[in-house]
Amino acid sequence: AYRGGMRLVSTAPSSLRAAAAALVVACTAPAQDLSQPGPRTPARRDVTVVRPNGSTFAATVHYPGTSSAVGASVDASAGPYPIVAFGHGFLSAVTLYASTGAHLASWGCIGILPQTQGGFLPSHSALAADMVSSLDWLDAEGDSPSSPWSGAIDGGRRGVMGHSMGGGCSLLAAQSDPRIRAVIPMAAADTNPSSVAASAG
């Protein structure tokens, strides 16, 4: 369906892995069945992201690991990797999207899921800004010798995606940051400010 010039697609949460497959085309060269798990072992780590103003928020990072253990070392053999920020749906915990994060990691992406704006009165602008801050934080981590992701981050290849409210916020994030090269809004909700209007940019 089309609304205000934006194509709106209804996507059930169970199909998020298939939608995520579209993004990982940028992470892999040969044509493969991207709906299936990729060749990398997905791992995850909970982190604290620092915003430009010095405040912080929690996030979960999914990445290619040397094992599937929580906090496993990054598998740098195929890096540096593209980075993707994922926005959650309204009142939805980021743990609901763990399989999507793991799927991205299995195909050689590093995904970060900010755990912000989870209440009844979320700020869509703030979630979009936290998605951008997440990408900037990961990029900086890639340049830090003491970081678990040192040398594993390709900050020049960045994308955003999200579901429902987070899908709308991914459009707001992309409008605000021209460094974002790929956008996948899934069942995107219109936001305030409008993600429909943002899609025109």
Tab-separated table of C-alpha atoms in Angstrom:
chain	number	residue	atom	x	y	z
A	1	ALA	CA	0.000	0.000	0.000
A	2	TYR	CA	1.112	3.557	-0.589
A	3	ARG	CA	0.529	6.454	1.766
A	4	GLY	CA	1.873	9.928	1.260
A	5	GLY	CA	4.406	8.692	-1.256
A	6	MET	CA	5.784	6.011	1.105
A	7	ARG	CA	5.290	2.321	0.509
A	8	LEU	CA	3.929	0.744	3.687
A	9	VAL	CA	4.357	-3.002	4.013
A	10	SER	CA	2.747	-5.021	6.782
A	11	THR	CA	5.407	-7.307	8.229
A	12	ALA	CA	4.707	-9.785	11.001
A	13	PRO	CA	7.405	-10.026	13.707
A	14	SER	CA	8.022	-13.678	12.728
A	15	SER	CA	9.280	-12.536	9.328
A	16	LEU	CA	11.921	-10.126	10.631
A	17	ARG	CA	14.760	-12.492	9.761
A	18	ALA	CA	13.680	-12.549	6.123
A	19	ALA	CA	13.477	-8.754	6.040
A	20	ALA	CA	16.905	-8.496	7.649
A	21	ALA	CA	18.251	-10.638	4.829
A	22	ALA	CA	17.744	-7.730	2.444
A	23	LEU	CA	20.195	-5.615	4.406
A	24	VAL	CA	22.940	-8.214	4.497
A	25	VAL	CA	23.214	-8.126	0.720
A	26	ALA	CA	25.576	-5.226	1.401
A	27	CYS	CA	27.581	-7.455	3.758
A	28	THR	CA	28.184	-10.335	1.344
A	29	ALA	CA	29.428	-10.487	-2.217
A	30	PRO	CA	28.179	-13.790	-3.727
A	31	ALA	CA	24.475	-14.428	-4.331
A	32	GLN	CA	23.242	-16.769	-1.605
A	33	ASP	CA	20.011	-17.623	0.210
A	34	LEU	CA	20.162	-14.856	2.786
A	35	SER	CA	17.016	-16.047	4.550
A	36	GLN	CA	19.116	-18.854	6.023
A	37	PRO	CA	21.780	-18.310	8.718
A	38	GLY	CA	25.096	-17.117	7.367
A	39	PRO	CA	28.562	-18.636	7.816
A	40	ARG	CA	29.581	-16.543	10.856
A	41	THR	CA	28.922	-17.494	14.479
A	42	PRO	CA	26.698	-14.856	16.104
A	43	ALA	CA	27.613	-13.579	19.557
A	44	ARG	CA	26.244	-10.747	21.661
A	45	ARG	CA	27.329	-8.345	24.355
A	46	ASP	CA	25.440	-5.794	26.449
A	47	VAL	CA	27.088	-2.375	26.402
A	48	THR	CA	26.695	1.180	27.644
A	49	VAL	CA	26.634	3.770	24.852
A	50	VAL	CA	27.743	7.338	25.525
A	51	ARG	CA	25.792	10.088	23.778
A	52	PRO	CA	27.495	13.257	22.481
A	53	ASN	CA	26.235	15.137	25.576
A	54	GLY	CA	27.864	12.613	27.921
A	55	SER	CA	24.685	10.838	29.047
A	56	THR	CA	24.454	7.079	28.544
A	57	PHE	CA	22.027	4.309	27.611
A	58	ALA	CA	22.090	0.535	27.471
A	59	ALA	CA	22.279	-1.367	24.191
A	60	THR	CA	22.884	-4.891	22.952
A	61	VAL	CA	25.438	-5.591	20.231
A	62	HIS	CA	25.195	-8.670	17.995
A	63	TYR	CA	28.392	-9.460	16.093
A	64	PRO	CA	30.364	-12.262	14.410
A	65	GLY	CA	32.083	-14.037	17.293
A	66	THR	CA	34.691	-16.703	17.857
A	67	SER	CA	31.931	-18.610	19.694
A	68	SER	CA	28.257	-18.123	20.529
A	69	ALA	CA	29.001	-17.395	24.186
A	70	VAL	CA	27.784	-14.060	25.560
A	71	GLY	CA	30.737	-11.678	25.405
A	72	ALA	CA	32.790	-13.902	23.101
A	73	SER	CA	35.688	-12.319	21.240
A	74	VAL	CA	34.899	-10.837	17.845
A	75	ASP	CA	35.850	-12.945	14.844
A	76	ALA	CA	37.952	-10.412	12.965
A	77	SER	CA	38.841	-12.797	10.137
A	78	ALA	CA	36.296	-11.304	7.713
A	79	GLY	CA	36.238	-7.776	9.101
A	80	PRO	CA	35.962	-4.915	9.190
A	81	TYR	CA	32.203	-5.265	9.306
A	82	PRO	CA	29.321	-2.921	8.386
A	83	ILE	CA	27.314	-1.561	11.307
A	84	VAL	CA	23.536	-1.462	11.693
A	85	ALA	CA	21.370	0.204	14.358
A	86	PHE	CA	17.983	-1.416	15.021
A	87	GLY	CA	14.985	0.421	16.518
A	88	HIS	CA	12.495	-1.595	18.575
A	89	GLY	CA	8.722	-1.403	18.365
A	90	PHE	CA	6.433	0.427	20.793
A	91	LEU	CA	6.634	-1.182	24.276
A	92	SER	CA	8.800	-3.952	22.795
A	93	ALA	CA	11.958	-5.129	24.538
A	94	VAL	CA	15.051	-5.449	22.370
A	95	THR	CA	15.283	-9.101	23.435
A	96	LEU	CA	12.332	-9.769	21.111
A	97	TYR	CA	14.670	-8.975	18.202
A	98	ALA	CA	17.569	-11.176	19.299
A	99	SER	CA	17.089	-13.569	16.376
A	100	THR	CA	17.220	-10.640	13.933
A	101	GLY	CA	20.443	-9.367	15.495
A	102	ALA	CA	21.939	-12.844	15.420
A	103	HIS	CA	20.935	-13.274	11.774
A	104	LEU	CA	22.681	-10.032	10.800
A	105	ALA	CA	25.784	-11.111	12.711
A	106	SER	CA	25.799	-14.500	10.995
A	107	TRP	CA	26.108	-12.693	7.653
A	108	GLY	CA	28.923	-10.398	8.729
A	109	CYS	CA	27.207	-7.318	10.122
A	110	ILE	CA	27.513	-5.812	13.577
A	111	GLY	CA	24.085	-4.825	14.838
A	112	ILE	CA	23.389	-2.588	17.818
A	113	LEU	CA	19.968	-2.355	19.470
A	114	PRO	CA	19.500	0.677	21.752
A	115	GLN	CA	17.374	-0.040	24.816
A	116	THR	CA	15.795	3.392	25.047
A	117	GLN	CA	12.326	4.971	24.769
A	118	GLY	CA	10.568	1.837	25.978
A	119	GLY	CA	7.801	3.534	27.959
A	120	PHE	CA	4.248	4.621	27.191
A	121	LEU	CA	5.289	8.117	26.034
A	122	PRO	CA	8.373	7.522	23.890
A	123	SER	CA	10.169	10.299	22.063
A	124	HIS	CA	10.579	9.224	18.456
A	125	SER	CA	13.199	11.892	17.844
A	126	ALA	CA	15.184	10.633	20.843
A	127	LEU	CA	15.110	7.020	19.653
A	128	ALA	CA	16.255	8.102	16.187
A	129	ALA	CA	19.061	10.143	17.755
A	130	ASP	CA	20.080	7.167	19.906
A	131	MET	CA	20.259	5.003	16.790
A	132	VAL	CA	22.690	7.500	15.259
A	133	SER	CA	24.620	7.730	18.529
A	134	SER	CA	24.846	3.926	18.586
A	135	LEU	CA	26.484	3.897	15.164
A	136	ASP	CA	28.892	6.668	16.132
A	137	TRP	CA	29.782	4.846	19.353
A	138	LEU	CA	30.487	1.612	17.477
A	139	ASP	CA	32.601	3.488	14.942
A	140	ALA	CA	34.673	5.005	17.756
A	141	GLU	CA	34.987	1.596	19.431
A	142	GLY	CA	36.476	0.229	16.228
A	143	ASP	CA	39.260	2.814	16.489
A	144	SER	CA	40.013	2.128	20.162
A	145	PRO	CA	42.820	-0.383	20.825
A	146	SER	CA	41.189	-1.394	24.124
A	147	SER	CA	37.766	-2.097	22.590
A	148	PRO	CA	36.435	-5.627	21.966
A	149	TRP	CA	35.684	-4.433	18.403
A	150	SER	CA	39.062	-2.807	17.742
A	151	GLY	CA	39.728	-2.924	14.003
A	152	ALA	CA	36.473	-4.795	13.330
A	153	ILE	CA	34.230	-1.820	12.464
A	154	ASP	CA	33.736	-0.303	9.021
A	155	GLY	CA	32.167	3.018	9.982
A	156	GLY	CA	31.788	4.002	6.343
A	157	ARG	CA	29.167	1.285	5.830
A	158	ARG	CA	26.290	2.050	8.156
A	159	GLY	CA	22.609	1.251	8.057
A	160	VAL	CA	19.472	1.513	10.160
A	161	MET	CA	16.470	-0.731	10.448
A	162	GLY	CA	13.591	-1.180	12.810
A	163	HIS	CA	10.142	-2.562	13.423
A	164	SER	CA	6.919	-0.571	13.831
A	165	MET	CA	7.857	2.523	15.882
A	166	GLY	CA	11.516	1.667	15.358
A	167	GLY	CA	10.910	1.362	11.628
A	168	GLY	CA	9.569	4.905	11.567
A	169	CYS	CA	12.496	6.056	13.704
A	170	SER	CA	14.924	4.455	11.256
A	171	LEU	CA	13.606	6.862	8.619
A	172	LEU	CA	14.057	9.795	11.011
A	173	ALA	CA	17.615	8.649	11.728
A	174	ALA	CA	18.445	8.344	8.039
A	175	GLN	CA	17.009	11.795	7.341
A	176	SER	CA	19.210	13.289	10.060
A	177	ASP	CA	22.470	11.558	9.098
A	178	PRO	CA	23.627	11.390	5.457
A	179	ARG	CA	26.311	8.852	6.420
A	180	ILE	CA	23.591	6.196	6.714
A	181	ARG	CA	23.675	4.223	3.471
A	182	ALA	CA	20.914	1.636	3.944
A	183	VAL	CA	17.451	1.811	5.527
A	184	ILE	CA	15.030	-1.050	6.193
A	185	PRO	CA	11.806	0.056	7.923
A	186	MET	CA	9.605	-2.964	8.687
A	187	ALA	CA	5.875	-2.326	9.228
A	188	ALA	CA	6.931	1.271	9.845
A	189	ALA	CA	4.644	3.375	11.995
A	190	ASP	CA	4.249	7.051	11.294
A	191	THR	CA	6.047	8.969	14.011
A	192	ASN	CA	6.163	12.444	15.475
A	193	PRO	CA	7.883	14.101	13.643
A	194	SER	CA	6.502	12.250	10.661
A	195	SER	CA	8.452	9.327	9.226
A	196	VAL	CA	6.254	9.617	6.124
A	197	ALA	CA	7.551	13.132	5.566
A	198	ALA	CA	11.091	12.030	6.403
A	199	SER	CA	10.962	9.316	3.737
A	200	ALA	CA	10.771	11.993	1.064
A	201	GLY	CA	14.348	12.940	1.936
